[in-house]
XYZ file of C-alpha atoms in Angstrom:
347
model
C -0.001 0.095 -0.269
C 3.078 2.332 0.100
C 3.086 2.743 -3.579
C -0.036 3.912 -3.552
C -0.079 6.048 -0.814
C 3.246 7.513 -2.578
C 1.290 7.877 -5.848
C -1.550 9.759 -3.810
C 0.948 11.845 -2.269
C 2.431 12.823 -5.515
C -0.175 13.672 -7.335
C -2.962 14.830 -4.977
C -1.865 14.987 -1.111
C 1.228 17.083 -1.208
C -0.709 19.734 -2.672
C -3.444 19.430 -0.066
C -1.497 19.290 2.800
C 1.068 22.127 1.665
C -2.203 24.040 1.512
C -4.137 23.193 4.553
C -1.363 22.880 6.417
C 1.403 24.633 5.452
C 4.817 24.836 6.960
C 5.822 27.669 9.452
C 7.579 30.567 9.187
C 11.012 29.993 10.171
C 12.332 32.327 13.192
C 15.265 33.652 10.831
C 16.486 33.226 7.232
C 19.659 30.403 7.841
C 22.231 31.623 7.362
C 21.142 35.259 6.965
C 20.799 35.928 10.852
C 20.352 39.918 10.207
C 16.855 38.836 8.326
C 15.373 37.712 11.560
C 11.867 39.394 10.685
C 11.720 37.990 7.436
C 9.014 35.770 6.358
C 11.160 32.929 5.137
C 9.564 29.634 4.967
C 10.805 26.401 6.596
C 10.867 23.607 4.552
C 10.555 19.742 5.762
C 13.466 17.572 6.646
C 11.617 15.012 4.949
C 13.483 13.397 2.117
C 12.156 10.980 -0.458
C 12.724 7.580 -0.682
C 10.982 5.762 -3.550
C 8.458 3.225 -2.274
C 9.271 0.656 -4.905
C 12.417 0.222 -7.446
C 9.844 -0.248 -10.259
C 8.353 2.742 -10.381
C 9.953 6.265 -9.140
C 8.109 9.795 -9.140
C 9.535 12.615 -8.100
C 7.780 14.696 -5.459
C 7.252 18.296 -6.425
C 7.737 21.286 -4.214
C 4.359 21.208 -2.362
C 5.801 17.568 -0.627
C 8.623 19.844 1.584
C 6.181 22.983 2.258
C 4.013 21.836 4.706
C 4.007 20.827 8.419
C 2.929 17.576 7.923
C 5.474 15.715 5.879
C 5.073 12.563 4.313
C 6.663 10.495 6.969
C 4.149 11.939 9.716
C 1.889 9.026 10.903
C -1.368 11.125 11.631
C -0.945 12.282 7.779
C -0.483 8.757 6.923
C -3.312 7.605 8.847
C -5.825 10.232 7.145
C -4.434 9.880 3.778
C -4.817 6.031 3.814
C -8.567 6.548 4.888
C -9.252 8.708 2.159
C -7.493 5.959 -0.164
C -9.289 3.203 1.045
C -12.814 4.619 0.753
C -12.346 6.798 -2.251
C -9.937 4.015 -4.367
C -12.916 1.259 -2.763
C -15.577 3.280 -4.285
C -13.794 3.779 -8.051
C -13.226 0.101 -8.052
C -16.681 -0.764 -6.933
C -18.530 1.188 -9.282
C -16.168 0.701 -12.235
C -15.960 -2.975 -12.246
C -19.856 -3.314 -11.147
C -21.013 -1.065 -13.490
C -18.796 -2.938 -16.482
C -20.273 -6.279 -14.813
C -23.676 -5.047 -15.026
C -23.712 -3.761 -18.375
C -21.345 -6.302 -20.045
C -22.182 -9.545 -18.098
C -25.336 -9.418 -15.825
C -28.475 -10.830 -17.393
C -30.882 -8.575 -17.308
C -33.651 -11.137 -17.497
C -32.901 -11.548 -13.875
C -34.789 -8.168 -12.925
C -38.097 -9.958 -13.467
C -37.279 -12.682 -11.027
C -39.978 -12.949 -8.255
C -37.509 -12.544 -5.931
C -35.799 -9.861 -7.104
C -36.245 -6.911 -4.670
C -38.067 -3.461 -5.637
C -35.448 -0.846 -6.490
C -32.969 -3.588 -5.497
C -30.383 -2.232 -7.470
C -30.492 1.463 -5.853
C -30.561 -0.607 -2.416
C -27.166 -2.558 -3.184
C -25.480 0.989 -4.354
C -26.833 2.431 -1.200
C -26.017 -0.398 1.391
C -22.158 -0.343 -0.068
C -21.746 3.482 0.143
C -22.937 3.575 3.342
C -20.783 0.696 4.718
C -17.547 2.030 2.495
C -16.458 4.893 4.800
C -17.207 2.697 8.157
C -14.768 0.222 6.719
C -12.209 2.495 5.555
C -11.800 3.858 9.160
C -11.310 0.001 10.425
C -8.628 -0.710 7.779
C -6.540 2.078 7.525
C -4.675 1.294 10.471
C -3.613 -1.710 9.186
C -2.544 -0.252 6.144
C -0.526 2.444 8.277
C 1.221 -0.801 9.866
C 2.062 -2.216 6.762
C 3.591 1.127 5.420
C 5.353 2.034 8.358
C 7.210 -1.087 8.225
C 5.487 -3.670 10.243
C 4.719 -5.988 7.976
C 6.548 -8.489 5.821
C 6.384 -6.439 2.296
C 9.283 -6.223 0.514
C 10.401 -5.045 -3.144
C 12.799 -6.637 -5.267
C 13.594 -10.522 -5.253
C 16.586 -9.862 -3.732
C 15.094 -8.448 -0.642
C 12.563 -11.463 -0.621
C 13.132 -15.534 -0.352
C 13.875 -15.720 -3.769
C 12.246 -15.968 -7.570
C 10.270 -19.462 -6.680
C 8.635 -17.450 -3.757
C 7.331 -14.375 -6.120
C 5.267 -17.231 -7.923
C 4.239 -19.400 -4.882
C 2.889 -16.100 -3.405
C 0.085 -15.989 -5.296
C -1.530 -19.503 -4.779
C -0.279 -18.947 -1.128
C -2.382 -15.839 -0.640
C -5.563 -17.470 -2.132
C -5.288 -20.476 -0.186
C -4.605 -18.564 3.418
C -7.406 -16.430 2.484
C -9.882 -18.499 1.571
C -8.912 -20.949 4.428
C -9.813 -17.685 6.924
C -12.726 -16.487 5.404
C -14.265 -19.511 4.783
C -14.378 -19.836 8.877
C -15.203 -16.063 8.983
C -17.921 -16.379 6.757
C -19.475 -19.717 8.726
C -19.287 -17.948 11.791
C -21.158 -14.528 10.276
C -24.099 -17.065 9.865
C -23.883 -17.989 13.617
C -27.582 -17.294 14.578
C -26.348 -14.472 17.453
C -23.922 -13.209 14.891
C -26.186 -13.421 11.399
C -29.041 -11.064 12.299
C -26.959 -8.097 13.598
C -23.867 -8.404 10.911
C -24.352 -10.547 7.996
C -28.262 -10.449 7.181
C -27.953 -7.356 5.289
C -26.007 -9.228 2.480
C -28.474 -11.742 2.442
C -31.280 -9.161 1.860
C -30.157 -9.904 -2.083
C -31.494 -13.281 -2.840
C -31.049 -12.362 -6.515
C -27.725 -10.294 -6.506
C -26.168 -8.114 -9.047
C -22.711 -7.348 -9.221
C -23.438 -4.130 -6.957
C -24.427 -6.337 -4.199
C -20.933 -7.706 -4.511
C -19.799 -4.835 -1.587
C -23.137 -4.243 0.125
C -22.408 -5.324 3.441
C -22.825 -4.151 6.821
C -19.316 -2.543 7.373
C -18.418 -4.728 10.072
C -19.257 -7.879 8.075
C -17.452 -6.423 5.252
C -14.418 -5.613 7.369
C -14.205 -9.208 9.187
C -14.074 -11.002 5.709
C -11.466 -8.560 4.689
C -8.990 -9.200 7.349
C -7.177 -12.223 6.089
C -6.037 -9.850 3.198
C -4.368 -7.696 5.998
C -3.359 -10.591 8.076
C -1.203 -11.905 5.339
C 1.580 -9.681 4.895
C 2.259 -9.859 8.657
C 2.779 -13.607 8.594
C 4.379 -14.183 5.194
C 6.425 -12.284 2.839
C 4.342 -10.546 0.425
C 5.805 -8.282 -2.828
C 4.593 -4.973 -2.803
C 3.425 -4.871 -6.362
C 2.172 -8.072 -6.051
C 0.365 -6.963 -3.058
C -1.234 -4.047 -5.057
C -2.410 -6.335 -7.950
C -3.899 -9.016 -5.633
C -6.124 -5.869 -3.583
C -7.475 -5.195 -6.574
C -7.950 -8.629 -7.966
C -9.908 -9.501 -4.598
C -12.510 -6.450 -5.008
C -13.035 -7.570 -8.602
C -13.343 -11.016 -7.686
C -16.281 -10.457 -5.260
C -18.008 -8.693 -8.157
C -17.522 -11.616 -10.418
C -19.203 -14.204 -8.364
C -22.155 -11.711 -7.964
C -22.914 -11.099 -11.863
C -24.970 -14.000 -12.233
C -23.319 -15.373 -14.970
C -22.419 -19.109 -14.651
C -19.503 -19.723 -17.042
C -18.646 -23.338 -15.542
C -19.427 -25.791 -12.987
C -16.010 -26.144 -12.223
C -15.421 -28.488 -8.857
C -12.403 -26.609 -7.845
C -13.234 -22.947 -7.963
C -16.062 -21.015 -6.185
C -17.660 -19.161 -8.904
C -20.588 -17.302 -9.299
C -23.086 -20.306 -9.724
C -21.732 -21.665 -6.335
C -22.167 -18.116 -4.740
C -25.277 -17.842 -6.122
C -26.327 -20.875 -4.147
C -25.114 -19.435 -0.745
C -27.446 -16.305 -1.416
C -30.653 -18.287 -1.736
C -29.828 -21.589 0.298
C -27.746 -19.278 2.881
C -25.881 -22.102 4.863
C -23.614 -23.435 2.147
C -20.425 -22.635 0.109
C -18.941 -20.043 2.296
C -15.767 -19.943 0.368
C -14.375 -16.963 -1.670
C -12.308 -18.656 -4.348
C -12.507 -22.809 -3.537
C -14.884 -25.458 -3.073
C -12.365 -27.306 -1.063
C -12.588 -25.858 2.527
C -16.599 -25.905 2.061
C -15.882 -29.771 1.075
C -13.854 -30.584 4.144
C -16.472 -28.308 6.473
C -19.264 -30.668 4.753
C -21.066 -27.328 3.452
C -20.512 -27.650 -0.236
C -23.606 -27.946 -2.367
C -22.909 -28.398 -5.967
C -24.834 -26.321 -8.577
C -27.249 -28.035 -10.658
C -27.335 -28.627 -14.236
C -30.158 -26.571 -15.008
C -28.399 -23.317 -13.986
C -25.828 -23.853 -16.793
C -28.750 -23.874 -18.981
C -29.682 -20.306 -19.712
C -33.108 -20.652 -21.020
C -34.568 -22.936 -18.282
C -32.411 -20.808 -15.937
C -34.610 -17.997 -16.630
C -37.545 -19.800 -17.223
C -41.057 -18.545 -15.133
C -41.427 -22.506 -14.707
C -37.869 -22.886 -12.800
C -38.689 -19.206 -11.041
C -41.877 -20.409 -9.772
C -39.983 -23.528 -8.582
C -37.012 -21.897 -6.737
C -39.036 -19.358 -5.322
C -40.928 -22.041 -3.130
C -37.483 -23.318 -2.329
C -36.206 -20.172 -1.514
C -38.958 -19.048 0.943
C -38.579 -22.256 3.216
C -34.854 -21.794 3.526
C -35.911 -17.939 4.420
C -38.515 -19.076 6.826
C -35.890 -21.541 8.591
C -32.992 -19.206 8.885
C -34.737 -15.605 9.066
C -38.287 -16.623 10.147
C -40.448 -13.903 9.002
C -39.266 -12.527 5.338
C -39.004 -8.632 5.611
C -38.373 -7.900 2.037
C -40.327 -6.013 -0.216
C -40.390 -7.595 -3.813
C -41.473 -6.350 -6.973
C -44.746 -4.605 -7.366
C -46.184 -8.040 -8.822
C -45.839 -9.925 -6.201
C -46.187 -7.719 -3.162
C -49.461 -8.689 -2.401
C -48.680 -12.439 -2.358
C -45.751 -11.876 0.261
C -46.064 -14.291 3.010
C -46.685 -12.673 6.269
């Protein structure tokens, strides 16, 4: 994250801090002590050290004319909060919108278990949660930036070339294992109704549902991504890449496009069953931990037949099944569905 922080500082934050927190006037214009009354500006003693050798951008003068230099912990925390919040919103809207217009099957909007104004509700929930998630996440980024993690830059600083490759599957396996248990814990009856239930409001999710969590739910499931670099070595550029990838993946598994019934990958088909069957397929990337934990449910063949999947007959059959699970897990169904079935809601 120090790479993203450096780029943000260079192009945005340096100018903002120089304007809102300018350097104090020097008591005298060294070495000309006779000009003690001059209003010479005091320059920061901070010196530029690139976050990575792969990308270097020289800072402007604004980086040296603020009372809060780049290495100030409070400044770093504030900037990381804004990066987490704004960057999260940008990634969410760009990828979710692309997925919605290019991949998502719009016939889903007519499904009897699609909520009234659902897309707006998904977007509102995501945007309400993101600033609070950023508050929780920024301190962890700060610890990483200040060198408390195991982030490294070049291969010489890490375990070796072999690890540059190994870190990718290791990251996915470690985070998938942790998320499986965190996600499963969020379905405990004492926790579910307070934290995880908002995300299960979407029985037929759209890509915009990918980040529509309760903020503590979203933060809890993101914790493994932040814990990983404190336990294992992690190359800085790989970290930024995987940070974007996990957000992208979250959108992909909510896009409703069931490309393949892969027995290893926990794709959109598997995750759609989690939204409609609730207590199955807790994994994020793979099916392995669901299989080991006895919570795996294999997608059915009809889910990969588009015409059947989008047929009124199949929708009615699915709605009956979904209603049974909703009653079992949640009791009364508090959702407001489309106007064509509102009157038929079970009270």
